[in-house]
């Protein structure tokens, strides 16, 4: 068969049923096979959206997402999406066309060094130089993308390699002597971790995206309840632990909940699972969890000790390690810390953020509250980047893994909408809602055509403040309110914009309308845009860069105005005998 | 712990195009220092050995080793302990020979340093010397007085002493 046919056969053999792509000259052989193949191809309107859609598909389903772009500009347009997936460890395979092998290096038409360009932003990349390599390369790419710490893999496919003939092998063996991810944690380390936890008085769990990738939410909850450790999450970890659980503290970090930031500051044992201690999570590392011994569980050994000094590392798969930890700890008596748990619960109650506001223009808190009320546990929400993202991260209650999808590491504006598109394609039975900023949505709005054409019923909520709100916030707080180039003076009427694409749209301006329109939109089963006019002046409380997590600026409006003073008083049982 | 030291990192890698770029790119991207890097085929077919000389404290070295290990085409990485390691570098030096006397002096120095004359011209000599980087530095220092036209050094390569392998 031909190389192009082998590509499609390899994808099908990997269980791929849909790809997001955009054709071009060097991809003609491949698209000629796609023409009458069973593989569903979704024609996006910009390659960046193909990569983000593949990413959203992967994060929502746990399966590998696939995107395709042509050589040169197609590949450069994919780059932002590949880097986004890399930073957040999302498993995607990006197929890029390349000029014919005899032209490589000649600055041929639409030639770009895709391999060189994607080396630092992919888990691995391959250039197929012979058609016969295709089956092995694609098999290995999927294996690398989804195993260990997941990530994007790029495959560069020169035109003549797609055209060449090959015998498709019966058996394909993966031969990667340099790639052996550790799964099982070292038993001695697990035992030591158990001792450290049992000897602590104020344990806290910090859960990251690794908990979601390793599908270990249940194990995490088990550990938390068993040892009486409240759970805070990174942005990537949001949803891995039910945020309405009395032990949930919400997100930690620069825009974290007060409860999270304060309790992490106070804890004496931090059990970090599948997270990488990004600067957005830790604040000034020298002031991070100053009283805590840190246990770090991660599948990627290079994350251990990279940003934060760790007292006890355990390398391996979080699911295996957490269940091992449960087994070891269950055998011990008196694992719980009831006084710590009581204290955490009442502290948490005292600083729950206020969500209800009946102002017009709408307060973002009220909007997020209404979104929370309109959706179910099965709804997948994606966010864009900026204030919209941090409002969602801070105020939205997420209860299940893979239901909150956001660009964390790269912070890519324009991610939310195409990621929602990919998530909906992956999980057609789940409602999917994208919460975007007006600036970010405008970067990818052309793909309204895609959701219309393929009838992908996502609901896009544009939080319309006519500002690059997050940057404007920093200018207000740290640059003397000099609003330089962050006011969006001319913006489209988003309702008309959507309608121009044949997509239904509403405008929401008053309290109560968000919930009503979102429910209506979800019920309609059609792609819908909701333009939400919000108060541009609301500032999100934050920890300024270079500060410790407790140094929060901006007014933190709490649900209960006058919380009674609560102090931690360990009982005799908990203070007695280490 | 914070002490900056020179490290000899030996890595067994797949002998494929692009591997050197992956490794070198990693060093620049992560801000790791790199003094030299040498590559050549190893004892196993299809595998090459890279010797990287880098400086940094223990934490940096740990990151270098771990990040190198993450590269799919890197199979093994070792930080070779300087004491238990044989390190050698090859250097070619082209010097002026301003006079007959200078020419014979240079040849004597070459002898003392166990170097060899590998090319001779009417006004120049090229010597080859192998040894530790320090020994090569010493010879170069001496020859500077005669006028060095060109130096080509391979950068150090290294292997552990005794029967142990990585
Ligand atoms: C592609 C890209 N360019 C620039 C930025 C820097 N940036 C971060 S947030 C932000 C403002 C986003 O504005 P908008 O989409 O309207 O969201 P808002 O903050 O107003 O909710 C900008 C420009 C970015 N994250 N991504
Ligand atoms: Mg905005």
PDB file of C-alpha atoms in Angstrom, chain A residues 80-312:
ATOM      1  CA  UNK A  80       0.998  27.133  19.631  1.00  0.00           C
ATOM      2  CA  UNK A  81      -1.338  24.211  20.126  1.00  0.00           C
ATOM      3  CA  UNK A  82       1.504  21.721  20.422  1.00  0.00           C
ATOM      4  CA  UNK A  83       3.278  23.907  22.996  1.00  0.00           C
ATOM      5  CA  UNK A  84       0.018  24.264  24.920  1.00  0.00           C
ATOM      6  CA  UNK A  85      -0.411  20.494  25.041  1.00  0.00           C
ATOM      7  CA  UNK A  86       3.227  20.059  26.051  1.00  0.00           C
ATOM      8  CA  UNK A  87       3.016  22.419  29.017  1.00  0.00           C
ATOM      9  CA  UNK A  88      -0.124  20.725  30.317  1.00  0.00           C
ATOM     10  CA  UNK A  89       0.949  17.148  29.462  1.00  0.00           C
ATOM     11  CA  UNK A  90      -1.923  16.458  27.092  1.00  0.00           C
ATOM     12  CA  UNK A  91      -1.526  13.448  24.800  1.00  0.00           C
ATOM     13  CA  UNK A  92      -1.864  14.491  21.175  1.00  0.00           C
ATOM     14  CA  UNK A  93      -0.276  13.343  17.945  1.00  0.00           C
ATOM     15  CA  UNK A  94       0.294  16.147  15.441  1.00  0.00           C
ATOM     16  CA  UNK A  95       0.823  15.099  11.845  1.00  0.00           C
ATOM     17  CA  UNK A  96       2.557  17.697   9.732  1.00  0.00           C
ATOM     18  CA  UNK A  97       3.143  17.588   6.007  1.00  0.00           C
ATOM     19  CA  UNK A  98       6.643  18.244   4.752  1.00  0.00           C
ATOM     20  CA  UNK A  99       8.174  18.981   1.361  1.00  0.00           C
ATOM     21  CA  UNK A 100       9.575  16.009  -0.535  1.00  0.00           C
ATOM     22  CA  UNK A 101      12.733  14.460   0.922  1.00  0.00           C
ATOM     23  CA  UNK A 102      14.813  15.567  -2.076  1.00  0.00           C
ATOM     24  CA  UNK A 103      13.814  19.202  -1.423  1.00  0.00           C
ATOM     25  CA  UNK A 104      14.426  19.274   2.317  1.00  0.00           C
ATOM     26  CA  UNK A 105      17.058  21.843   3.173  1.00  0.00           C
ATOM     27  CA  UNK A 106      16.610  23.849  -0.038  1.00  0.00           C
ATOM     28  CA  UNK A 107      14.214  26.413   1.400  1.00  0.00           C
ATOM     29  CA  UNK A 108      11.629  24.863  -0.866  1.00  0.00           C
ATOM     30  CA  UNK A 109       8.162  26.331  -1.134  1.00  0.00           C
ATOM     31  CA  UNK A 110       6.429  26.022   2.243  1.00  0.00           C
ATOM     32  CA  UNK A 111       9.385  24.310   3.816  1.00  0.00           C
ATOM     33  CA  UNK A 112      10.003  24.850   7.499  1.00  0.00           C
ATOM     34  CA  UNK A 113      12.119  22.875   9.951  1.00  0.00           C
ATOM     35  CA  UNK A 114       9.191  21.354  11.805  1.00  0.00           C
ATOM     36  CA  UNK A 115      11.393  18.912  13.670  1.00  0.00           C
ATOM     37  CA  UNK A 116      13.766  21.611  14.903  1.00  0.00           C
ATOM     38  CA  UNK A 117      10.890  23.911  15.708  1.00  0.00           C
ATOM     39  CA  UNK A 118       8.932  21.406  17.740  1.00  0.00           C
ATOM     40  CA  UNK A 119      11.854  19.739  19.545  1.00  0.00           C
ATOM     41  CA  UNK A 120      11.571  21.906  22.667  1.00  0.00           C
ATOM     42  CA  UNK A 121       7.754  21.797  22.737  1.00  0.00           C
ATOM     43  CA  UNK A 122       7.001  18.150  22.159  1.00  0.00           C
ATOM     44  CA  UNK A 123       7.597  14.978  24.113  1.00  0.00           C
ATOM     45  CA  UNK A 124       9.152  13.533  20.987  1.00  0.00           C
ATOM     46  CA  UNK A 125       9.085  13.982  17.248  1.00  0.00           C
ATOM     47  CA  UNK A 126       9.726  11.859  14.187  1.00  0.00           C
ATOM     48  CA  UNK A 127      10.483  12.600  10.589  1.00  0.00           C
ATOM     49  CA  UNK A 128       9.563   9.709   8.331  1.00  0.00           C
ATOM     50  CA  UNK A 129      12.209   9.461   5.650  1.00  0.00           C
ATOM     51  CA  UNK A 130      10.908   6.265   4.076  1.00  0.00           C
ATOM     52  CA  UNK A 131       7.364   5.019   3.608  1.00  0.00           C
ATOM     53  CA  UNK A 132       8.243   1.751   5.294  1.00  0.00           C
ATOM     54  CA  UNK A 133       8.887   3.611   8.567  1.00  0.00           C
ATOM     55  CA  UNK A 134       5.331   4.909   8.853  1.00  0.00           C
ATOM     56  CA  UNK A 135       3.657   2.040  10.751  1.00  0.00           C
ATOM     57  CA  UNK A 136       6.399   1.879  13.362  1.00  0.00           C
ATOM     58  CA  UNK A 137       6.598   5.651  13.756  1.00  0.00           C
ATOM     59  CA  UNK A 138       2.884   6.132  14.229  1.00  0.00           C
ATOM     60  CA  UNK A 139       2.603   3.218  16.639  1.00  0.00           C
ATOM     61  CA  UNK A 140       5.493   4.577  18.705  1.00  0.00           C
ATOM     62  CA  UNK A 141       4.074   8.106  18.601  1.00  0.00           C
ATOM     63  CA  UNK A 142       0.801   7.040  20.159  1.00  0.00           C
ATOM     64  CA  UNK A 143       2.594   4.930  22.723  1.00  0.00           C
ATOM     65  CA  UNK A 144       4.853   7.806  23.747  1.00  0.00           C
ATOM     66  CA  UNK A 145       2.019  10.349  23.756  1.00  0.00           C
ATOM     67  CA  UNK A 146      -0.218   8.435  26.149  1.00  0.00           C
ATOM     68  CA  UNK A 147       2.191   6.642  28.495  1.00  0.00           C
ATOM     69  CA  UNK A 148       4.313   7.916  31.369  1.00  0.00           C
ATOM     70  CA  UNK A 149       3.859  11.643  31.608  1.00  0.00           C
ATOM     71  CA  UNK A 150       1.627  12.207  28.583  1.00  0.00           C
ATOM     72  CA  UNK A 151       2.483  14.789  25.963  1.00  0.00           C
ATOM     73  CA  UNK A 152       2.385  15.766  22.318  1.00  0.00           C
ATOM     74  CA  UNK A 153       4.291  13.855  19.638  1.00  0.00           C
ATOM     75  CA  UNK A 154       4.890  15.371  16.218  1.00  0.00           C
ATOM     76  CA  UNK A 155       5.248  13.337  13.026  1.00  0.00           C
ATOM     77  CA  UNK A 156       6.731  15.055   9.990  1.00  0.00           C
ATOM     78  CA  UNK A 157       5.563  13.462   6.743  1.00  0.00           C
ATOM     79  CA  UNK A 158       7.340  14.433   3.511  1.00  0.00           C
ATOM     80  CA  UNK A 159       5.165  14.293   0.433  1.00  0.00           C
ATOM     81  CA  UNK A 160       7.114  11.524  -1.343  1.00  0.00           C
ATOM     82  CA  UNK A 161       7.004   9.407   1.820  1.00  0.00           C
ATOM     83  CA  UNK A 162       3.201   9.605   1.658  1.00  0.00           C
ATOM     84  CA  UNK A 163       3.337   8.510  -1.994  1.00  0.00           C
ATOM     85  CA  UNK A 164       5.863   5.687  -1.684  1.00  0.00           C
ATOM     86  CA  UNK A 165       4.907   1.995  -1.514  1.00  0.00           C
ATOM     87  CA  UNK A 166       5.382  -0.236   1.511  1.00  0.00           C
ATOM     88  CA  UNK A 167       4.409  -3.660   2.809  1.00  0.00           C
ATOM     89  CA  UNK A 168       2.382  -3.022   5.919  1.00  0.00           C
ATOM     90  CA  UNK A 169       3.865  -5.335   8.567  1.00  0.00           C
ATOM     91  CA  UNK A 170       1.742  -7.926  10.344  1.00  0.00           C
ATOM     92  CA  UNK A 171       3.250  -7.143  13.713  1.00  0.00           C
ATOM     93  CA  UNK A 172       4.675  -3.878  14.831  1.00  0.00           C
ATOM     94  CA  UNK A 173       6.926  -3.992  17.857  1.00  0.00           C
ATOM     95  CA  UNK A 174       7.709  -0.881  19.799  1.00  0.00           C
ATOM     96  CA  UNK A 175      11.448  -0.646  20.279  1.00  0.00           C
ATOM     97  CA  UNK A 176      12.270   2.262  22.549  1.00  0.00           C
ATOM     98  CA  UNK A 177      15.196   1.255  24.741  1.00  0.00           C
ATOM     99  CA  UNK A 178      15.511   4.822  26.081  1.00  0.00           C
ATOM    100  CA  UNK A 179      11.894   5.108  27.167  1.00  0.00           C
ATOM    101  CA  UNK A 180      10.785   3.111  30.207  1.00  0.00           C
ATOM    102  CA  UNK A 181       8.456   5.144  32.431  1.00  0.00           C
ATOM    103  CA  UNK A 182       8.430   4.021  36.055  1.00  0.00           C
ATOM    104  CA  UNK A 183       4.982   2.936  37.184  1.00  0.00           C
ATOM    105  CA  UNK A 184       5.224   1.345  40.565  1.00  0.00           C
ATOM    106  CA  UNK A 185       6.497   3.559  43.343  1.00  0.00           C
ATOM    107  CA  UNK A 186       9.390   2.314  45.431  1.00  0.00           C
ATOM    108  CA  UNK A 187       7.813   0.384  48.361  1.00  0.00           C
ATOM    109  CA  UNK A 188      10.286   1.748  50.896  1.00  0.00           C
ATOM    110  CA  UNK A 189       9.492   5.313  49.847  1.00  0.00           C
ATOM    111  CA  UNK A 190       5.781   4.612  50.180  1.00  0.00           C
ATOM    112  CA  UNK A 191       6.360   3.239  53.660  1.00  0.00           C
ATOM    113  CA  UNK A 192       8.373   6.291  54.630  1.00  0.00           C
ATOM    114  CA  UNK A 193       5.683   8.558  53.233  1.00  0.00           C
ATOM    115  CA  UNK A 194       3.082   6.783  55.305  1.00  0.00           C
ATOM    116  CA  UNK A 195       5.189   7.322  58.420  1.00  0.00           C
ATOM    117  CA  UNK A 196       5.711  10.964  57.606  1.00  0.00           C
ATOM    118  CA  UNK A 197       1.987  11.452  57.142  1.00  0.00           C
ATOM    119  CA  UNK A 198       1.078   9.595  60.319  1.00  0.00           C
ATOM    120  CA  UNK A 199       3.577  11.661  62.292  1.00  0.00           C
ATOM    121  CA  UNK A 200       2.275  14.929  60.953  1.00  0.00           C
ATOM    122  CA  UNK A 201      -0.402  16.955  62.656  1.00  0.00           C
ATOM    123  CA  UNK A 202      -1.547  19.152  59.834  1.00  0.00           C
ATOM    124  CA  UNK A 203      -1.314  17.306  56.530  1.00  0.00           C
ATOM    125  CA  UNK A 204      -2.523  18.840  53.267  1.00  0.00           C
ATOM    126  CA  UNK A 205      -2.774  17.292  49.821  1.00  0.00           C
ATOM    127  CA  UNK A 206      -1.848  19.311  46.745  1.00  0.00           C
ATOM    128  CA  UNK A 207      -3.286  17.604  43.683  1.00  0.00           C
ATOM    129  CA  UNK A 208      -2.196  18.427  40.150  1.00  0.00           C
ATOM    130  CA  UNK A 209      -3.066  17.379  36.646  1.00  0.00           C
ATOM    131  CA  UNK A 210      -1.235  14.087  37.154  1.00  0.00           C
ATOM    132  CA  UNK A 211      -4.117  12.886  39.300  1.00  0.00           C
ATOM    133  CA  UNK A 212      -6.408  13.347  36.316  1.00  0.00           C
ATOM    134  CA  UNK A 213      -4.017  11.806  33.790  1.00  0.00           C
ATOM    135  CA  UNK A 214      -3.528   8.771  35.988  1.00  0.00           C
ATOM    136  CA  UNK A 215      -7.237   8.502  36.722  1.00  0.00           C
ATOM    137  CA  UNK A 216      -6.648   8.409  40.457  1.00  0.00           C
ATOM    138  CA  UNK A 217      -9.363  10.709  41.828  1.00  0.00           C
ATOM    139  CA  UNK A 218     -10.930   7.906  43.814  1.00  0.00           C
ATOM    140  CA  UNK A 219      -7.648   6.912  45.402  1.00  0.00           C
ATOM    141  CA  UNK A 220      -6.919  10.538  46.203  1.00  0.00           C
ATOM    142  CA  UNK A 221     -10.247  11.006  47.954  1.00  0.00           C
ATOM    143  CA  UNK A 222      -9.628   7.815  49.858  1.00  0.00           C
ATOM    144  CA  UNK A 223      -6.267   9.036  51.128  1.00  0.00           C
ATOM    145  CA  UNK A 224      -7.668  12.447  52.015  1.00  0.00           C
ATOM    146  CA  UNK A 225     -10.540  11.046  54.067  1.00  0.00           C
ATOM    147  CA  UNK A 226      -8.408   8.370  55.657  1.00  0.00           C
ATOM    148  CA  UNK A 227      -5.750  10.721  56.998  1.00  0.00           C
ATOM    149  CA  UNK A 228      -7.883  13.823  57.418  1.00  0.00           C
ATOM    150  CA  UNK A 229      -6.001  15.929  54.916  1.00  0.00           C
ATOM    151  CA  UNK A 230      -7.763  18.741  53.109  1.00  0.00           C
ATOM    152  CA  UNK A 231      -7.173  18.914  49.366  1.00  0.00           C
ATOM    153  CA  UNK A 232      -6.070  21.903  47.376  1.00  0.00           C
ATOM    154  CA  UNK A 233      -5.417  21.690  43.662  1.00  0.00           C
ATOM    155  CA  UNK A 234      -3.432  23.372  40.957  1.00  0.00           C
ATOM    156  CA  UNK A 235      -5.308  24.754  37.965  1.00  0.00           C
ATOM    157  CA  UNK A 236      -4.605  21.504  36.134  1.00  0.00           C
ATOM    158  CA  UNK A 237      -5.858  19.468  39.073  1.00  0.00           C
ATOM    159  CA  UNK A 238      -9.165  21.290  39.328  1.00  0.00           C
ATOM    160  CA  UNK A 239     -12.003  18.794  39.393  1.00  0.00           C
ATOM    161  CA  UNK A 240      -9.905  15.816  40.500  1.00  0.00           C
ATOM    162  CA  UNK A 241     -11.416  16.207  43.972  1.00  0.00           C
ATOM    163  CA  UNK A 242     -15.039  17.319  44.434  1.00  0.00           C
ATOM    164  CA  UNK A 243     -14.887  20.997  45.289  1.00  0.00           C
ATOM    165  CA  UNK A 244     -18.071  20.859  47.345  1.00  0.00           C
ATOM    166  CA  UNK A 245     -16.484  18.254  49.635  1.00  0.00           C
ATOM    167  CA  UNK A 246     -15.923  19.651  53.117  1.00  0.00           C
ATOM    168  CA  UNK A 247     -12.196  18.841  52.783  1.00  0.00           C
ATOM    169  CA  UNK A 248     -11.822  20.711  49.516  1.00  0.00           C
ATOM    170  CA  UNK A 249      -9.961  23.998  49.756  1.00  0.00           C
ATOM    171  CA  UNK A 250     -10.224  24.957  46.091  1.00  0.00           C
ATOM    172  CA  UNK A 251      -7.402  26.101  43.903  1.00  0.00           C
ATOM    173  CA  UNK A 252      -4.018  27.209  45.252  1.00  0.00           C
ATOM    174  CA  UNK A 253      -1.732  29.930  44.015  1.00  0.00           C
ATOM    175  CA  UNK A 254      -1.566  33.400  42.576  1.00  0.00           C
ATOM    176  CA  UNK A 255      -5.331  33.475  42.104  1.00  0.00           C
ATOM    177  CA  UNK A 256      -6.023  30.769  44.640  1.00  0.00           C
ATOM    178  CA  UNK A 257      -8.674  30.649  47.302  1.00  0.00           C
ATOM    179  CA  UNK A 258      -7.762  32.242  50.610  1.00  0.00           C
ATOM    180  CA  UNK A 259      -8.459  28.947  52.353  1.00  0.00           C
ATOM    181  CA  UNK A 260      -5.961  27.127  50.144  1.00  0.00           C
ATOM    182  CA  UNK A 261      -3.212  29.679  50.383  1.00  0.00           C
ATOM    183  CA  UNK A 262      -3.530  30.023  54.153  1.00  0.00           C
ATOM    184  CA  UNK A 263      -3.839  26.342  54.961  1.00  0.00           C
ATOM    185  CA  UNK A 264      -0.852  25.427  52.785  1.00  0.00           C
ATOM    186  CA  UNK A 265       1.103  28.087  54.614  1.00  0.00           C
ATOM    187  CA  UNK A 266       0.139  26.480  57.898  1.00  0.00           C
ATOM    188  CA  UNK A 267       0.459  22.786  57.070  1.00  0.00           C
ATOM    189  CA  UNK A 268       3.280  20.633  58.417  1.00  0.00           C
ATOM    190  CA  UNK A 269       3.138  17.973  55.719  1.00  0.00           C
ATOM    191  CA  UNK A 270       2.350  18.633  52.079  1.00  0.00           C
ATOM    192  CA  UNK A 271       1.539  15.625  49.951  1.00  0.00           C
ATOM    193  CA  UNK A 272       1.958  16.820  46.376  1.00  0.00           C
ATOM    194  CA  UNK A 273       0.591  14.483  43.745  1.00  0.00           C
ATOM    195  CA  UNK A 274       1.173  14.895  40.017  1.00  0.00           C
ATOM    196  CA  UNK A 275       2.027  18.563  40.066  1.00  0.00           C
ATOM    197  CA  UNK A 276       5.095  20.524  39.062  1.00  0.00           C
ATOM    198  CA  UNK A 277       5.126  23.426  41.538  1.00  0.00           C
ATOM    199  CA  UNK A 278       4.785  26.104  38.878  1.00  0.00           C
ATOM    200  CA  UNK A 279       5.481  29.665  39.971  1.00  0.00           C
ATOM    201  CA  UNK A 280       1.778  30.423  39.555  1.00  0.00           C
ATOM    202  CA  UNK A 281       1.024  27.759  42.150  1.00  0.00           C
ATOM    203  CA  UNK A 282       3.771  28.402  44.696  1.00  0.00           C
ATOM    204  CA  UNK A 283       4.299  32.161  44.684  1.00  0.00           C
ATOM    205  CA  UNK A 284       7.753  32.961  46.040  1.00  0.00           C
ATOM    206  CA  UNK A 285       9.185  29.463  46.569  1.00  0.00           C
ATOM    207  CA  UNK A 286      11.261  30.562  49.533  1.00  0.00           C
ATOM    208  CA  UNK A 287       8.012  31.338  51.369  1.00  0.00           C
ATOM    209  CA  UNK A 288       6.122  28.303  50.097  1.00  0.00           C
ATOM    210  CA  UNK A 289       4.706  25.944  52.737  1.00  0.00           C
ATOM    211  CA  UNK A 290       7.417  27.104  55.141  1.00  0.00           C
ATOM    212  CA  UNK A 291       6.499  24.673  57.896  1.00  0.00           C
ATOM    213  CA  UNK A 292       5.932  21.595  55.821  1.00  0.00           C
ATOM    214  CA  UNK A 293       7.781  18.450  55.012  1.00  0.00           C
ATOM    215  CA  UNK A 294       7.040  17.848  51.343  1.00  0.00           C
ATOM    216  CA  UNK A 295       6.226  14.480  49.833  1.00  0.00           C
ATOM    217  CA  UNK A 296       6.205  14.582  46.044  1.00  0.00           C
ATOM    218  CA  UNK A 297       4.582  11.847  43.990  1.00  0.00           C
ATOM    219  CA  UNK A 298       5.166  12.179  40.256  1.00  0.00           C
ATOM    220  CA  UNK A 299       5.648   9.997  37.236  1.00  0.00           C
ATOM    221  CA  UNK A 300       8.309  12.347  35.879  1.00  0.00           C
ATOM    222  CA  UNK A 301      11.503  12.131  37.957  1.00  0.00           C
ATOM    223  CA  UNK A 302      12.719  15.424  36.482  1.00  0.00           C
ATOM    224  CA  UNK A 303       9.900  17.264  38.247  1.00  0.00           C
ATOM    225  CA  UNK A 304      11.198  16.200  41.619  1.00  0.00           C
ATOM    226  CA  UNK A 305      13.347  18.883  43.168  1.00  0.00           C
ATOM    227  CA  UNK A 306      13.090  21.071  40.056  1.00  0.00           C
ATOM    228  CA  UNK A 307      11.300  24.031  41.621  1.00  0.00           C
ATOM    229  CA  UNK A 308      10.842  23.100  45.260  1.00  0.00           C
ATOM    230  CA  UNK A 309      13.096  21.074  47.534  1.00  0.00           C
ATOM    231  CA  UNK A 310      11.368  17.819  48.383  1.00  0.00           C
ATOM    232  CA  UNK A 311      11.795  15.784  51.561  1.00  0.00           C
ATOM    233  CA  UNK A 312      10.441  12.554  50.184  1.00  0.00           C
TER     234      UNK A 312
END
